[in-house]
């Protein structure tokens, strides 16, 4: 990864350009406190722009994330039951995202256990975690703008254009899995067809 913050790391990254990462993510975060502000993330040839799992507390403000190998932002580890993935079961984790731009992503993701196989990678994927998404923009994404499963998420002033798939996919998960709670503020989400 361009930036790796693991196991109680405390990282503040401002005004960086993070690209390449042919075998990893732009920013990989596990059980840490991280602030990302005004960074340019991408292109990333490997996996995610920002990958968050474990018990983390992440703030991402004013970043631009483009052209990544999988999801631009994945918060929560949905591969934890898939074989061949070195991942941990979901734990409590928080994300605050404001004023970010995510664009030009067209990758295929996979999880046999959670989604039955291949699916178009969403721009923002939140799995069994909590998040506040404020004033973010998603452009030119082949997959969902948002894919939220078993999470608590507050979304306001979210704008998306040229999304090829479902704009917002909310799934409460299976029996025994925490139900999704989504707070969409009135007129918070708009879609412009261009």
CSV table of C-alpha atoms in Angstrom, one decimal:
chain,number,residue,atom,x,y,z
A,1,UNK,CA,0.0,0.0,0.0
A,2,UNK,CA,1.0,3.6,-0.5
A,3,UNK,CA,0.2,4.2,3.2
A,4,UNK,CA,-0.3,1.3,5.7
A,5,UNK,CA,-1.7,2.0,9.1
A,6,UNK,CA,-2.0,-1.2,11.2
A,7,UNK,CA,-2.5,-2.2,14.8
A,8,UNK,CA,-3.2,1.0,16.8
A,9,UNK,CA,-1.3,3.3,14.4
A,10,UNK,CA,-2.1,7.0,14.4
A,11,UNK,CA,-1.7,8.6,11.0
A,12,UNK,CA,-2.4,12.1,9.6
A,13,UNK,CA,-1.8,12.3,5.9
A,14,UNK,CA,-2.4,15.7,4.1
A,15,UNK,CA,-1.8,16.7,0.5
A,16,UNK,CA,-0.1,13.6,-0.8
A,17,UNK,CA,-0.3,11.8,-4.2
A,18,UNK,CA,-0.7,8.1,-3.7
A,19,UNK,CA,-0.6,5.9,-6.9
A,20,UNK,CA,0.7,2.6,-8.2
A,21,UNK,CA,0.2,0.0,-5.6
A,22,UNK,CA,0.1,-2.8,-8.1
A,23,UNK,CA,-0.3,-5.5,-5.4
A,24,UNK,CA,-2.1,-3.5,-2.7
A,25,UNK,CA,-4.4,-0.6,-1.9
A,26,UNK,CA,-3.6,3.1,-1.9
A,27,UNK,CA,-4.3,3.4,1.8
A,28,UNK,CA,-4.7,0.2,4.0
A,29,UNK,CA,-6.0,0.7,7.5
A,30,UNK,CA,-6.5,-2.0,10.2
A,31,UNK,CA,-7.5,-1.2,13.8
A,32,UNK,CA,-6.0,2.4,13.7
A,33,UNK,CA,-6.9,6.1,13.8
A,34,UNK,CA,-6.3,7.8,10.5
A,35,UNK,CA,-7.0,11.3,9.1
A,36,UNK,CA,-6.8,11.7,5.3
A,37,UNK,CA,-7.1,15.2,3.9
A,38,UNK,CA,-6.7,16.7,0.4
A,39,UNK,CA,-4.9,13.6,-1.0
A,40,UNK,CA,-4.9,12.4,-4.6
A,41,UNK,CA,-5.3,8.6,-4.5
A,42,UNK,CA,-5.0,6.8,-7.8
A,43,UNK,CA,-4.5,5.2,-10.2
A,44,UNK,CA,-4.2,2.1,-8.0
A,45,UNK,CA,-3.6,-1.1,-10.0
A,46,UNK,CA,-4.0,-3.5,-7.1
A,47,UNK,CA,-7.1,-3.2,-4.9
A,48,UNK,CA,-8.8,-0.4,-3.1
A,49,UNK,CA,-8.3,3.4,-2.9
A,50,UNK,CA,-9.0,3.3,0.9
A,51,UNK,CA,-9.4,-0.1,2.6
A,52,UNK,CA,-10.6,0.0,6.2
A,53,UNK,CA,-11.1,-2.9,8.5
A,54,UNK,CA,-10.6,-3.9,12.1
A,55,UNK,CA,-11.6,-1.5,14.9
A,56,UNK,CA,-10.7,1.8,13.1
A,57,UNK,CA,-11.7,5.4,13.3
A,58,UNK,CA,-11.1,7.1,9.9
A,59,UNK,CA,-11.7,10.7,8.7
A,60,UNK,CA,-11.4,11.4,5.0
A,61,UNK,CA,-12.0,15.0,3.9
A,62,UNK,CA,-11.4,16.6,0.5
A,63,UNK,CA,-9.7,13.6,-1.2
A,64,UNK,CA,-9.9,12.6,-4.9
A,65,UNK,CA,-9.9,8.9,-5.6
A,66,UNK,CA,-9.7,7.7,-9.2
A,67,UNK,CA,-9.0,4.7,-11.3
A,68,UNK,CA,-8.6,1.9,-8.7
A,69,UNK,CA,-8.4,-1.8,-9.1
A,70,UNK,CA,-11.4,-2.6,-6.9
A,71,UNK,CA,-13.6,-0.4,-4.7
A,72,UNK,CA,-12.5,3.2,-4.3
A,73,UNK,CA,-13.6,3.0,-0.6
A,74,UNK,CA,-14.3,-0.2,1.3
A,75,UNK,CA,-15.1,0.0,5.0
A,76,UNK,CA,-15.6,-3.3,6.8
A,77,UNK,CA,-14.3,-6.7,5.7
A,78,UNK,CA,-16.9,-8.5,3.7
A,79,UNK,CA,-14.4,-11.3,2.7
A,80,UNK,CA,-14.2,-12.6,6.2
A,81,UNK,CA,-16.0,-15.9,5.3
A,82,UNK,CA,-14.5,-16.4,1.9
A,83,UNK,CA,-11.6,-18.9,1.6
A,84,UNK,CA,-8.2,-17.6,0.6
A,85,UNK,CA,-8.6,-14.1,2.2
A,86,UNK,CA,-6.4,-13.1,5.1
A,87,UNK,CA,-9.2,-11.2,6.8
A,88,UNK,CA,-10.9,-10.8,10.2
A,89,UNK,CA,-14.5,-10.8,11.2
A,90,UNK,CA,-16.2,-7.3,11.1
A,91,UNK,CA,-15.8,-5.3,14.3
A,92,UNK,CA,-16.9,-1.8,15.4
A,93,UNK,CA,-15.5,0.8,13.1
A,94,UNK,CA,-16.2,4.4,12.2
A,95,UNK,CA,-15.8,6.4,9.0
A,96,UNK,CA,-16.4,10.1,8.4
A,97,UNK,CA,-16.2,11.1,4.7
A,98,UNK,CA,-16.8,14.7,3.5
A,99,UNK,CA,-16.1,16.6,0.3
A,100,UNK,CA,-14.5,13.7,-1.5
A,101,UNK,CA,-14.6,13.1,-5.3
A,102,UNK,CA,-14.6,9.5,-6.5
A,103,UNK,CA,-14.4,8.9,-10.2
A,104,UNK,CA,-13.6,6.6,-13.2
A,105,UNK,CA,-13.9,3.1,-11.7
A,106,UNK,CA,-15.0,0.0,-13.6
A,107,UNK,CA,-13.7,-3.1,-11.7
A,108,UNK,CA,-15.2,-6.5,-10.8
A,109,UNK,CA,-15.3,-7.5,-7.2
A,110,UNK,CA,-16.0,-11.0,-5.8
A,111,UNK,CA,-17.4,-12.6,-2.6
A,112,UNK,CA,-18.9,-16.1,-2.8
A,113,UNK,CA,-20.3,-16.0,0.8
A,114,UNK,CA,-21.7,-12.5,0.9
A,115,UNK,CA,-22.8,-11.8,-2.7
A,116,UNK,CA,-22.7,-15.2,-4.5
A,117,UNK,CA,-19.7,-14.5,-6.7
A,118,UNK,CA,-18.7,-11.6,-9.0
A,119,UNK,CA,-20.3,-8.2,-8.8
A,120,UNK,CA,-19.4,-4.7,-10.2
A,121,UNK,CA,-17.4,-2.9,-7.6
A,122,UNK,CA,-19.3,-0.1,-5.9
A,123,UNK,CA,-17.7,3.3,-5.4
A,124,UNK,CA,-18.3,3.2,-1.6
A,125,UNK,CA,-18.8,-0.2,0.1
A,126,UNK,CA,-19.8,-0.3,3.7
A,127,UNK,CA,-20.1,-3.7,5.4
A,128,UNK,CA,-21.2,-4.1,9.1
A,129,UNK,CA,-19.7,-0.7,10.1
A,130,UNK,CA,-20.8,2.8,10.8
A,131,UNK,CA,-20.3,5.9,8.6
A,132,UNK,CA,-21.2,9.5,8.0
A,133,UNK,CA,-21.1,10.5,4.3
A,134,UNK,CA,-21.4,14.2,3.7
A,135,UNK,CA,-21.2,16.2,0.5
A,136,UNK,CA,-19.3,13.5,-1.6
A,137,UNK,CA,-19.5,13.1,-5.3
A,138,UNK,CA,-19.3,9.9,-7.4
A,139,UNK,CA,-18.8,10.1,-11.2
A,140,UNK,CA,-18.4,7.5,-13.9
A,141,UNK,CA,-18.6,4.4,-11.8
A,142,UNK,CA,-19.8,1.1,-13.4
A,143,UNK,CA,-20.9,-0.5,-10.1
A,144,UNK,CA,-23.3,0.9,-7.4
A,145,UNK,CA,-22.6,4.4,-6.1
A,146,UNK,CA,-23.2,3.0,-2.6
A,147,UNK,CA,-23.4,-0.6,-1.4
A,148,UNK,CA,-24.3,-0.8,2.3
A,149,UNK,CA,-24.9,-4.1,4.2
A,150,UNK,CA,-25.6,-4.5,7.9
A,151,UNK,CA,-24.4,-1.0,8.7
A,152,UNK,CA,-25.4,2.3,10.3
A,153,UNK,CA,-24.9,5.1,7.8
A,154,UNK,CA,-25.9,8.8,7.7
A,155,UNK,CA,-25.9,10.2,4.1
A,156,UNK,CA,-26.5,13.8,3.2
A,157,UNK,CA,-25.7,16.0,0.1
A,158,UNK,CA,-24.4,13.0,-1.9
A,159,UNK,CA,-24.2,13.5,-5.7
A,160,UNK,CA,-23.6,10.9,-8.3
A,161,UNK,CA,-23.5,11.1,-12.1
A,162,UNK,CA,-23.0,8.5,-14.8
A,163,UNK,CA,-23.5,5.5,-12.6
A,164,UNK,CA,-24.1,2.3,-14.7
A,165,UNK,CA,-25.5,0.1,-11.9
A,166,UNK,CA,-27.9,0.5,-9.0
A,167,UNK,CA,-27.4,3.9,-7.4
A,168,UNK,CA,-28.0,2.8,-3.8
A,169,UNK,CA,-28.0,-0.8,-2.7
A,170,UNK,CA,-29.0,-1.4,0.9
A,171,UNK,CA,-29.2,-4.9,2.3
A,172,UNK,CA,-29.9,-5.8,5.9
A,173,UNK,CA,-28.0,-9.0,5.6
A,174,UNK,CA,-29.0,-12.5,6.7
A,175,UNK,CA,-30.8,-13.7,9.8
A,176,UNK,CA,-28.5,-13.1,12.8
A,177,UNK,CA,-26.7,-10.3,11.1
A,178,UNK,CA,-27.1,-6.7,12.3
A,179,UNK,CA,-29.8,-4.9,10.3
A,180,UNK,CA,-28.9,-1.9,8.2
A,181,UNK,CA,-30.0,1.5,9.4
A,182,UNK,CA,-29.7,4.3,6.9
A,183,UNK,CA,-30.6,7.9,7.5
A,184,UNK,CA,-31.1,9.8,4.2
A,185,UNK,CA,-31.8,13.4,4.9
A,186,UNK,CA,-34.6,15.0,2.8
A,187,UNK,CA,-33.3,15.9,-0.7
A,188,UNK,CA,-29.9,14.6,0.4
A,189,UNK,CA,-29.3,12.5,-2.6
A,190,UNK,CA,-29.8,13.7,-6.2
A,191,UNK,CA,-28.9,12.1,-9.5
A,192,UNK,CA,-28.1,14.1,-12.6
A,193,UNK,CA,-28.3,12.1,-15.8
A,194,UNK,CA,-25.7,13.5,-18.2
